[in-house]
Coordinates of C-alpha atoms in Angstrom, one line a residue:
X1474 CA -20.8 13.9 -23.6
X1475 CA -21.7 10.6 -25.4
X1476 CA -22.2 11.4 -29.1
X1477 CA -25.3 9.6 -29.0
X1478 CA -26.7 11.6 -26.0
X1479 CA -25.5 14.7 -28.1
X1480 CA -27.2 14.0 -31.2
X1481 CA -30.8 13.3 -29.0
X1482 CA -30.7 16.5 -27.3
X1483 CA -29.8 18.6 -30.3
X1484 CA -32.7 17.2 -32.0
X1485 CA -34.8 17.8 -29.3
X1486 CA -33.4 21.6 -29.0
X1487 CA -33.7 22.2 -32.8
X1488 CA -37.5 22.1 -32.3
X1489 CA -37.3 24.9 -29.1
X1490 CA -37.3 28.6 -29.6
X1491 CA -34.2 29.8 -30.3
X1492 CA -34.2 33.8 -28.8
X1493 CA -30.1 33.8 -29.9
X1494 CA -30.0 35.1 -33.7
X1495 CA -27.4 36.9 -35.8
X1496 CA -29.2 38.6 -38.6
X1497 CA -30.8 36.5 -40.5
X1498 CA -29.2 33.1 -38.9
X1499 CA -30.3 31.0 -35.8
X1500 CA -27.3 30.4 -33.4
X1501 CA -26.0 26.8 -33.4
X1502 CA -28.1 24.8 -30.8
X1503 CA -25.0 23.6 -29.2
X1504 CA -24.1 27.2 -28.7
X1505 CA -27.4 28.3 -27.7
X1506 CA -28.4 26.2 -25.1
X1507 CA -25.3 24.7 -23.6
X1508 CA -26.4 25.6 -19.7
X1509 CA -29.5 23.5 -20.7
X1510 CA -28.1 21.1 -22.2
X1511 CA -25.7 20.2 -19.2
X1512 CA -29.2 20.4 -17.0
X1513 CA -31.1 18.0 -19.3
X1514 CA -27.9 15.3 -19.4
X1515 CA -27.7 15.7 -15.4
X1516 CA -31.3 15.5 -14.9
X1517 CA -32.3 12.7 -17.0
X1518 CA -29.4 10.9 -17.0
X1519 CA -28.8 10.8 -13.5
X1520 CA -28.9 7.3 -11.7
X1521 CA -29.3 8.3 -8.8
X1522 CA -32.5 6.5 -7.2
X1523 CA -33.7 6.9 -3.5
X1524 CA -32.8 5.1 -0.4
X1525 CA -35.2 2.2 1.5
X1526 CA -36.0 3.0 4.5
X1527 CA -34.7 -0.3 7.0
X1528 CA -38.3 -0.9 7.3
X1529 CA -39.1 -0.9 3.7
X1530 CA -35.9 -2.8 3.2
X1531 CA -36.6 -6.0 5.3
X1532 CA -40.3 -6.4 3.5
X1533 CA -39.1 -5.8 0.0
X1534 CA -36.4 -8.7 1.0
X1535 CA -38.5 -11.3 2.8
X1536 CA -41.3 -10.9 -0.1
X1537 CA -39.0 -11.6 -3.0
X1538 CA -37.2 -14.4 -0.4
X1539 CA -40.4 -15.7 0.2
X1540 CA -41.5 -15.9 -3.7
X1541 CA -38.1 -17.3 -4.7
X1542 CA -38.7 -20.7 -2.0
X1543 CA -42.3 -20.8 -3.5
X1544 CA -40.9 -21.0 -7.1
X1545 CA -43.2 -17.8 -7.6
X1546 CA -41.0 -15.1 -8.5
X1547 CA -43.0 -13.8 -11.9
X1548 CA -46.2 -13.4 -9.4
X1549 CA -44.3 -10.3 -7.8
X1550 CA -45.7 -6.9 -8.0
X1551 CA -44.4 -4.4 -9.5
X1552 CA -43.5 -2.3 -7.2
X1553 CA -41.6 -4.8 -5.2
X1554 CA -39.6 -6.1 -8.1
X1555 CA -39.3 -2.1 -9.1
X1556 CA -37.3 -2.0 -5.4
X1557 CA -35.8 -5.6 -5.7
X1558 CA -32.5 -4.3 -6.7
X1559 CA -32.0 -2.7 -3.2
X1560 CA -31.7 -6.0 -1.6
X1561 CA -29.6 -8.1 -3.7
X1562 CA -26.2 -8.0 -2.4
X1563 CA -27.9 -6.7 1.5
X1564 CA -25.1 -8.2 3.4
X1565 CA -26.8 -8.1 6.7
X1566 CA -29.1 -10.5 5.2
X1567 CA -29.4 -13.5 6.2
X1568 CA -29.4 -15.1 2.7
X1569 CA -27.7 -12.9 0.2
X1570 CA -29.6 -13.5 -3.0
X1571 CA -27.4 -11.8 -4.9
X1572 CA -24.8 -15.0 -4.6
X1573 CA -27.0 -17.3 -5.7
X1574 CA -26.9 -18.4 -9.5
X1575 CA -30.1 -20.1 -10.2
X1576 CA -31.7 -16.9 -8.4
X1577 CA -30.2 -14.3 -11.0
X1578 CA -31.1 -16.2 -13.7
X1579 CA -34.9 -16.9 -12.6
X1580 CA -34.9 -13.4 -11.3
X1581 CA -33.6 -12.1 -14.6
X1582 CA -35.8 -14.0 -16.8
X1583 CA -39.0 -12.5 -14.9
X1584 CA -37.6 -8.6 -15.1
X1585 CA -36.9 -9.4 -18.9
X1586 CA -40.7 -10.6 -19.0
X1587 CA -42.5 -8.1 -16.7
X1588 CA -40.4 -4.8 -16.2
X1589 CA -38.0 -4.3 -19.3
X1590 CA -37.7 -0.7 -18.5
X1591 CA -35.9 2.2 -18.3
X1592 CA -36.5 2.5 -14.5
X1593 CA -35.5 -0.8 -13.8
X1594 CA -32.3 -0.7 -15.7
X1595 CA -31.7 2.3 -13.7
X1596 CA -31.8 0.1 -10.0
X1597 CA -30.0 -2.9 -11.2
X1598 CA -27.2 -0.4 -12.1
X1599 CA -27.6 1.9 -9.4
X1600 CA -27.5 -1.7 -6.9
X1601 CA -24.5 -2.7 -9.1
X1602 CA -22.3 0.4 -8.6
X1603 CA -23.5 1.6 -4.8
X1604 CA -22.7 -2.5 -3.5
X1605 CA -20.0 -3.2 -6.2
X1606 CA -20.3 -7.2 -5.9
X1607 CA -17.1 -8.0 -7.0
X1608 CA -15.9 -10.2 -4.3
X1609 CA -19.0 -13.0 -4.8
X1610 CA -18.9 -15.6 -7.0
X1611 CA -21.8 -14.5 -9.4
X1612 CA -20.1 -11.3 -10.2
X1613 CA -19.2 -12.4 -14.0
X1614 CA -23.1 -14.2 -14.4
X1615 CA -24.7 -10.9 -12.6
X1616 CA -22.8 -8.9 -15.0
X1617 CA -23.4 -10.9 -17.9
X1618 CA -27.3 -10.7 -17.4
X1619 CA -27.0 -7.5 -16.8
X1620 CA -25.4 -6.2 -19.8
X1621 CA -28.4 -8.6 -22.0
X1622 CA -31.0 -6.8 -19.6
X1623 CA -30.1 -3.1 -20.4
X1624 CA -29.5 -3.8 -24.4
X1625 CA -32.8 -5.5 -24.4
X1626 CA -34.5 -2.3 -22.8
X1627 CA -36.5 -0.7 -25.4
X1628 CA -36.1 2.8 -26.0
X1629 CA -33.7 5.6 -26.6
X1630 CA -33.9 7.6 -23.9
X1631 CA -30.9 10.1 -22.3
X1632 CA -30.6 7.9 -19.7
X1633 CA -30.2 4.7 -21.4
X1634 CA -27.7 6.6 -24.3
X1635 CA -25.6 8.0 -21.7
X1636 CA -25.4 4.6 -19.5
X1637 CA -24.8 2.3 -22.2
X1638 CA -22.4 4.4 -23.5
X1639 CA -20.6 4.8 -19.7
X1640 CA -20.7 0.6 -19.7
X1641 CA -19.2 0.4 -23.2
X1642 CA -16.3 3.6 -23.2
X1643 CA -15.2 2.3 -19.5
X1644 CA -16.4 -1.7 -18.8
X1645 CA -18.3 -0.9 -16.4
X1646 CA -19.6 -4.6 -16.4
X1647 CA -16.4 -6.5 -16.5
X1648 CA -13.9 -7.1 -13.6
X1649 CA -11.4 -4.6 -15.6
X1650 CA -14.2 -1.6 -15.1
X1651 CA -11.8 0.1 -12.4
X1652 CA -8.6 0.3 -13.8
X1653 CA -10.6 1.2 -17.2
X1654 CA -11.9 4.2 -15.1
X1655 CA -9.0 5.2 -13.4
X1656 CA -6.9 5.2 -16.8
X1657 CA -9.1 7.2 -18.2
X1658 CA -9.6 9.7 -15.8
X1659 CA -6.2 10.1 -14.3
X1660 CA -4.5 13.5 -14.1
X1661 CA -7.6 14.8 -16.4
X1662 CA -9.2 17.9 -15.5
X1663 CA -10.8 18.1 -11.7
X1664 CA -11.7 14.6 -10.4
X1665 CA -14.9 15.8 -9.2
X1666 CA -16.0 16.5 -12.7
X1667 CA -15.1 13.7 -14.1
X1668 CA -16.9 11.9 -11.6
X1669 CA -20.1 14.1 -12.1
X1670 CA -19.9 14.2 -16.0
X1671 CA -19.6 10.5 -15.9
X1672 CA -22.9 10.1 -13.1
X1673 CA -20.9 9.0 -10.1
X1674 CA -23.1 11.3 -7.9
X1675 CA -24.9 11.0 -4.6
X1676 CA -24.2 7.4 -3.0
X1677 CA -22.1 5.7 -5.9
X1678 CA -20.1 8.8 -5.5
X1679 CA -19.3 7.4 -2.3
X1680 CA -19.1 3.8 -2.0
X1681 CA -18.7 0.6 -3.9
X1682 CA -17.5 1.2 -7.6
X1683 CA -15.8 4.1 -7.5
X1684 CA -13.8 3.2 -4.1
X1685 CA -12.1 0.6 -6.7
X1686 CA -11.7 3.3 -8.6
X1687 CA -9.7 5.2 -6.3
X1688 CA -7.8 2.3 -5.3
X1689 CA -6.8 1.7 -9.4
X1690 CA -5.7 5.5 -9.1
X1691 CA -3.7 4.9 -6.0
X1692 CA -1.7 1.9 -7.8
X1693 CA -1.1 4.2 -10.7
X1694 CA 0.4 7.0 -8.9
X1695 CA 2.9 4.6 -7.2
X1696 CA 4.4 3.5 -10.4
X1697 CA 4.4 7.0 -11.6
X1698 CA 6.2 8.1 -8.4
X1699 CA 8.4 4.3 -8.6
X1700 CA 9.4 5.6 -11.9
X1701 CA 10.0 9.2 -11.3
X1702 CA 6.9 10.5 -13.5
X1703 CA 4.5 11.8 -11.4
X1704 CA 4.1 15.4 -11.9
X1705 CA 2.4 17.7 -9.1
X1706 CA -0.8 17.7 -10.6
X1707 CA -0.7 13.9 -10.7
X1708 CA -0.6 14.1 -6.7
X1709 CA -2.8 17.1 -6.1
X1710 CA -5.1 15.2 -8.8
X1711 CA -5.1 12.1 -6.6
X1712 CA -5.6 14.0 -3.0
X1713 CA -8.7 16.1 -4.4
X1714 CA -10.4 13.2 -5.7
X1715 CA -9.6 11.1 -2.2
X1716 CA -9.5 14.0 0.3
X1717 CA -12.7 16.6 0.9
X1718 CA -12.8 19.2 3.3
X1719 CA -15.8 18.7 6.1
X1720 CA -16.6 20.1 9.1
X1721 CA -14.0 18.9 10.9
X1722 CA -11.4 19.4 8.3
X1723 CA -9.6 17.6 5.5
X1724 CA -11.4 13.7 5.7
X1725 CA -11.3 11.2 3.3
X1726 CA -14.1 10.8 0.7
X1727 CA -14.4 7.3 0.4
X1728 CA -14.2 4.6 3.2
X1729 CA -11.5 2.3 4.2
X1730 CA -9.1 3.9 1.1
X1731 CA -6.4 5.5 4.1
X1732 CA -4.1 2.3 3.6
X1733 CA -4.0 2.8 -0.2
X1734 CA -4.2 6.2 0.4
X1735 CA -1.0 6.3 2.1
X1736 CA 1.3 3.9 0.5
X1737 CA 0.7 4.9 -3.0
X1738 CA 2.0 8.5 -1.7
X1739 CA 4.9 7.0 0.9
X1740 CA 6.2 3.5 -0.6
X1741 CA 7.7 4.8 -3.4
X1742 CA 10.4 6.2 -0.9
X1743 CA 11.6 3.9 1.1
X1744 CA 15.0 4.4 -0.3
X1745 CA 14.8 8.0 -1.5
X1746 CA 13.6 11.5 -0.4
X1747 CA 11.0 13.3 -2.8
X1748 CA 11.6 16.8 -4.2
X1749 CA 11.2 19.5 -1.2
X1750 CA 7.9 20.7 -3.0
X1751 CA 6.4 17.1 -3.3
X1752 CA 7.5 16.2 0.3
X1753 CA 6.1 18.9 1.8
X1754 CA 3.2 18.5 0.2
X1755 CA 2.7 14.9 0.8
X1756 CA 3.8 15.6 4.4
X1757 CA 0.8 18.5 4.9
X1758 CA -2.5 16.2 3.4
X1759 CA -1.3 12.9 5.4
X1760 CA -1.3 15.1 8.8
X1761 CA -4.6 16.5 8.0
X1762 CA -6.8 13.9 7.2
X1763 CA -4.0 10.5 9.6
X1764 CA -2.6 13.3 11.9
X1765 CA 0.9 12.3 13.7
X1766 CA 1.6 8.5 13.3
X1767 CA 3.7 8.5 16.7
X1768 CA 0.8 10.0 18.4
X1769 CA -2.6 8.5 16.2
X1770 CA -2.7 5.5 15.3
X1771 CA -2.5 4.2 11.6
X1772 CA -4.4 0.4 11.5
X1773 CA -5.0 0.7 7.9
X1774 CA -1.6 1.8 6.8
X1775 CA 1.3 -0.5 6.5
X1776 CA 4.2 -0.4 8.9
X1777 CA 6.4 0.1 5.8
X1778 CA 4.9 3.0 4.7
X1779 CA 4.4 4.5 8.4
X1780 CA 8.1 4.3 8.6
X1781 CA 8.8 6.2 5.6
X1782 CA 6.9 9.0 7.5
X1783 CA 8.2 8.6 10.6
X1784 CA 11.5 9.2 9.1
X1785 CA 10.1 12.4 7.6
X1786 CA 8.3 13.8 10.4
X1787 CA 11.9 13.3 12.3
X1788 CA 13.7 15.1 10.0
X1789 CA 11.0 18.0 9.5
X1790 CA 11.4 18.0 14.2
X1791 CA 14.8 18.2 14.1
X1792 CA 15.8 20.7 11.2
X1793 CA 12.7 23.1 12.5
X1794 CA 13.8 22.8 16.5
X1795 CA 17.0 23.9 15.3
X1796 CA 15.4 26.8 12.9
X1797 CA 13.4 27.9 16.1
X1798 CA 16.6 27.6 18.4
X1799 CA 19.5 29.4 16.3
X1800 CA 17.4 32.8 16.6
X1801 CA 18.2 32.7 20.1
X1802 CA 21.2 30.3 21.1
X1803 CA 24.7 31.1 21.9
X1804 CA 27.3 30.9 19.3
X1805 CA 28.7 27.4 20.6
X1806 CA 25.0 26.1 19.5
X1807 CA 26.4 25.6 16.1
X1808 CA 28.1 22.6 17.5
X1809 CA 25.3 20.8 19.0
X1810 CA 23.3 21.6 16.0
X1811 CA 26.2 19.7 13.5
X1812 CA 26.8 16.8 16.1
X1813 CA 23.1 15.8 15.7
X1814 CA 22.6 16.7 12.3
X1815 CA 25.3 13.8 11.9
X1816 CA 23.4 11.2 13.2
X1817 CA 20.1 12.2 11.7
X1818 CA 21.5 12.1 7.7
X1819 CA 22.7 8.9 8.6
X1820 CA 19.4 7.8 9.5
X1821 CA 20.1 6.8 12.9
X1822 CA 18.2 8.8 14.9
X1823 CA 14.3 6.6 15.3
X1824 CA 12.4 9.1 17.2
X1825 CA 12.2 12.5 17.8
X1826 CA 10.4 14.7 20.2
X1827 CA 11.0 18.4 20.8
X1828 CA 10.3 20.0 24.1
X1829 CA 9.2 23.9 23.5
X1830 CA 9.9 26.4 26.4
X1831 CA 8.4 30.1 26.7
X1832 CA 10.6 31.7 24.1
X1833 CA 11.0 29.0 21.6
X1834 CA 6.9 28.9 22.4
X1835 CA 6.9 32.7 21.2
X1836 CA 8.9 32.6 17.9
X1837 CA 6.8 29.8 16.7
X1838 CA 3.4 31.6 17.0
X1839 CA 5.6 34.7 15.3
X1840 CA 6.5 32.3 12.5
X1841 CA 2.8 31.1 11.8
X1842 CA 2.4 28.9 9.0
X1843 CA 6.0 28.9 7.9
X1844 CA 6.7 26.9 11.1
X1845 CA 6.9 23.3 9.6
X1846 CA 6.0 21.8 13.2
X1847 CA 2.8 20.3 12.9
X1848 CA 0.0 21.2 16.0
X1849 CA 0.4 18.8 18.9
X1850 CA 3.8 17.4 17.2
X1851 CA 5.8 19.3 20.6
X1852 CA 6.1 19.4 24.0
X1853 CA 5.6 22.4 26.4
X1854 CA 8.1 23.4 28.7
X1855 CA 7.1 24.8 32.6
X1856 CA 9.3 25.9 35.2
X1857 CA 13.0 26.2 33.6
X1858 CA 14.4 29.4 32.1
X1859 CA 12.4 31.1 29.3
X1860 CA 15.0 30.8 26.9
X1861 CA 15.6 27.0 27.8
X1862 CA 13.9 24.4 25.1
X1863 CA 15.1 20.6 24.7
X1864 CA 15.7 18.1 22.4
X1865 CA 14.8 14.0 22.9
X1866 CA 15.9 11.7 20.7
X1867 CA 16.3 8.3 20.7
X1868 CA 19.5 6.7 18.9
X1869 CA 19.2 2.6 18.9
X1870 CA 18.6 1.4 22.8
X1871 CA 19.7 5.0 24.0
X1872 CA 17.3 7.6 25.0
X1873 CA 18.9 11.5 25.2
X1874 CA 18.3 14.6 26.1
X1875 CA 20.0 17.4 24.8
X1876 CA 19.4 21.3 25.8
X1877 CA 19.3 24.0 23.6
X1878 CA 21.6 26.6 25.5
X1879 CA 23.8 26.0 28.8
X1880 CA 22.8 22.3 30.2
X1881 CA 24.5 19.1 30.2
X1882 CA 23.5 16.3 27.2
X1883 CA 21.8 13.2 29.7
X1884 CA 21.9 9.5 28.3
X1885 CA 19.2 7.0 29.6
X1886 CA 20.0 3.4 28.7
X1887 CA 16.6 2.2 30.4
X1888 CA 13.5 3.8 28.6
X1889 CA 11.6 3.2 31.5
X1890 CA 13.5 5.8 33.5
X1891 CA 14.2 8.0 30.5
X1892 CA 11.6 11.3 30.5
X1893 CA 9.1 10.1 28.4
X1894 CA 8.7 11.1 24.2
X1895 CA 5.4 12.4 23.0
X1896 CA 4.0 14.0 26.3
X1897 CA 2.5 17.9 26.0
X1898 CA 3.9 18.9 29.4
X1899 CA 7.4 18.8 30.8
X1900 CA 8.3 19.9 34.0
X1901 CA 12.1 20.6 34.5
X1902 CA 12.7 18.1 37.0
X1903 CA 11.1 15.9 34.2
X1904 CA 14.2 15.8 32.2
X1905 CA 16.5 16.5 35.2
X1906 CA 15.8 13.3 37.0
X1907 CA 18.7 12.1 38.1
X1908 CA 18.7 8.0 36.7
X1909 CA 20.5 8.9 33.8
X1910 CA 23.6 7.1 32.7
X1911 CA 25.9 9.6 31.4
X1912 CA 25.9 13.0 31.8
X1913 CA 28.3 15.3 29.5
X1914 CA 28.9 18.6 29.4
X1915 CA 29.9 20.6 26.1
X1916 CA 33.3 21.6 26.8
X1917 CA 35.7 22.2 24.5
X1918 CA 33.6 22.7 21.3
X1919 CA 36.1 24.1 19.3
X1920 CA 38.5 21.4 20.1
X1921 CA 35.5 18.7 20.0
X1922 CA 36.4 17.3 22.6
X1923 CA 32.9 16.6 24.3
X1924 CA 31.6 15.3 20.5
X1925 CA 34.4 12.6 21.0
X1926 CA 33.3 11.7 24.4
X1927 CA 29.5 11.3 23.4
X1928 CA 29.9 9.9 19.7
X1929 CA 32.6 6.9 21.4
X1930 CA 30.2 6.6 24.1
X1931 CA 27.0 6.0 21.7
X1932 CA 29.3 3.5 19.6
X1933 CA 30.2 1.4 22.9
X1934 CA 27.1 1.4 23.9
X1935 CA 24.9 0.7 20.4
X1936 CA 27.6 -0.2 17.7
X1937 CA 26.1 3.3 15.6
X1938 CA 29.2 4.9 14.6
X1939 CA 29.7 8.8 12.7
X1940 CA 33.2 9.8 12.1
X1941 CA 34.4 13.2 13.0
X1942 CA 34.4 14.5 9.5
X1943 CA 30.9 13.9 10.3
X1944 CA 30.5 16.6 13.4
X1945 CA 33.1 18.5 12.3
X1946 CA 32.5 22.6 11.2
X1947 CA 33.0 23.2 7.4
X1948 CA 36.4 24.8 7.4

């Protein structure tokens, strides 16, 4: 709490009742009322002011509009320049006062003169924050009369202690006011009551300000993660004050912030994987509040940072396919299982799409939440064996299908007649079809023979080479 709000209240407390006594001495105040002191600082030194209605809206604007072309702003009423602040940077207006710098200073000059108050301090900063007008021109001048408008406001009131104190401790009236906020805040206690201590509550909780806020936090945890210094808390820190959980599930709390969102959490690995904990982590909150990249799109994201997750989410189908299949495969599964691995440590495998049958289907509702395979990230298999699942991958121009017990591996050169990735049903004769290029069967694991046959054939036909050591069974 501001020290200056601090010292108000208590002297405002000292002069209540005090039921809390020890003997012969009163309780501090501080200790005695700090429920009500919380209260008071919420209630009185909230900013938050109500919404115009759309009707209200247009009048207040075309009045003030109106008086401006006349040269008669001072003859305004009260009440209308009380509301003025609402329509100031209104960008479906068709004249956005709010860019106009012989307007704030006229329109400045008559709230100094008439309505010097309290209240009116409150909806210039309220406008201010909600509409955040950083991108106009008059942002430094609108600031700048700003900052003379709420010093000149007589008074001491808690509102006006704890506000100039918030525009002082974090710039909330300079270009730098973001970053100052998101410095100061970062990794500290629970976003949320930072955000609520500070007054960023009801619509300038939401929008404007503190969206640049978020954004200035977003660049801050990509260094830390650049530079290896993010901890866990850092992270969760950043997803609970982005992230809230609605009626629909995890969604994010501020608009347009899923590209920043994103990035700051994917960029800093486009060369390197993140610990187990931290990837899994990372991997969880982007498919609740994006979903699947390969099946949702991601317009606000870069395709850098969509990579980086595609990348993951191939490596999380692969490694859980096989951790569903080797409950049930036949021994020579091992092989399969290293051949592909192979190709998917050396990043050469693009896409990924696993095709579930009734068995497979079982053991992954019996694994629950351990099963790492997000909802919808899988096909459904009808009208081959129970036990029979597949694998499709895509490996440079090459589409294959591999299955996970007795079944020849298929190689599609043409996508278009290649089965289809991301689809929810597969019929057998989906991935039986007979335009394939190549068919092998896995004969001679032991001897890996058929790995030669399919690893030269990918190499002749995409120039993506592994080396037996590669495929090869630890000894």
């Amino acid at each position: 709490m501001a020290p200056a709000v601090q010292g108000m209240l208590k002297s405002v407390l000292t002069r209540m009742p005090n039921p809390w006594r020890f003997g012969p001495k009163d309780r501090p105040i501080e200790l005695a009322f700090p429920r009500q002191v919380e209260r008071l600082v919420a209630r009185y030194g909230s900013l938050n002011v109500a919404p115009l209605q759309p009707r209200d809206l247009t009048q207040i604007y075309r009045e003030v509009v109106a008086a401006w072309r006349k040269g008669r702003l001072a003859s305004l009423s009260q009440r209308t320049l009380r509301l003025s602040p609402h329509i100031l940077f209104w960008r479906d207006a068709p004249y956005l006062l709010g860019n106009d710098p012989a307007f704030l200073t006229a329109y400045f000059e008559v709230l100094s003169e008439r309505v010097c108050r309290p209240t009116m301090a409150r909806g210039l900063l309220y406008a201010y924050l909600r509409d955040y007008p950083v991108d106009l021109n008059t942002f430094g001048l609108f600031c700048q009369l700003l900052t003379r408008f709420l010093e000149a406001v007589p008074g001491d009131s808690v509102f006006l202690a704890k506000w100039r104190q918030n525009v002082r401790q974090f710039d909330l009236l300079r270009e730098a006011g973001p970053s100052t906020v998101a410095r100061a805040w970062f990794g500290k206690g629970s976003p949320l009551q930072q955000m609520a201590s500070t007054g960023f509550t009801g619509e300038i909780g939401r929008q404007g300000f503190i969206v640049h806020v978020a954004r200035e936090t977003a660049r801050t945890l990509y260094h830390r993660l650049v530079d290896n210094a993010a901890t866990m808390h850092d992270v969760r820190w950043f997803v609970e004050l982005c992230t809230e959980t609605g009626p629909r599930g995890t969604q994010f709390r501020f608009p347009l912030i899923a590209g920043p969102f994103a990035e700051a959490l994917l960029l800093p690995f486009q060369d390197r994987d993140p610990a187990p904990e931290l990837k899994d982590y990372i991997t969880r909150v982007l498919l609740a509040v994006l979903r699947d990249p390969r099946l949702h799109p991601w317009p606000q994201v870069q395709e850098r940072a969509k990579q980086v997750f595609i990348r993951w989410l191939i490596g999380e189908t692969i490694e859980e396919f096989f951790r569903l299949i080797d409950r049930s495969a036949e021994p020579k599964w091992v092989y399969r299982r290293k051949f592909w691995m192979a190709y998917y440590r050396r990043g050469y495998i693009s896409d990924v799409w696993v095709v579930l049958g009734p068995e497979a289907r079982d053991e992954a509702r019996r694994m629950g939440q351990t099963l790492r395979l997000p909802p919808g990230s899988y096909g459904m298999l009808s009208g081959a064996n129970r036990r029979q699942s597949a694998l499709l991958l895509r490996i440079g121009s090459l589409t294959i299908m591999e299955w996970s017990h007795d079944g020849a591996c298929r190689i599609w050169r043409d996508p278009r007649l290649a089965p289809r990735l991301y689809q929810r049903v597969y019929e057998r004769e989906d991935l039986m079809n007979r335009n394939y290029d190549k068919r092998i069967l896995h004969h001679s694991s032991q001897d890996y023979g058929w790995q030669r046959k399919l690893a030269d054939y990918i190499r002749d036909q995409t120039g993506i080479t592994v080396t037996s050591r590669d495929y090869m069974l630890d000894a």
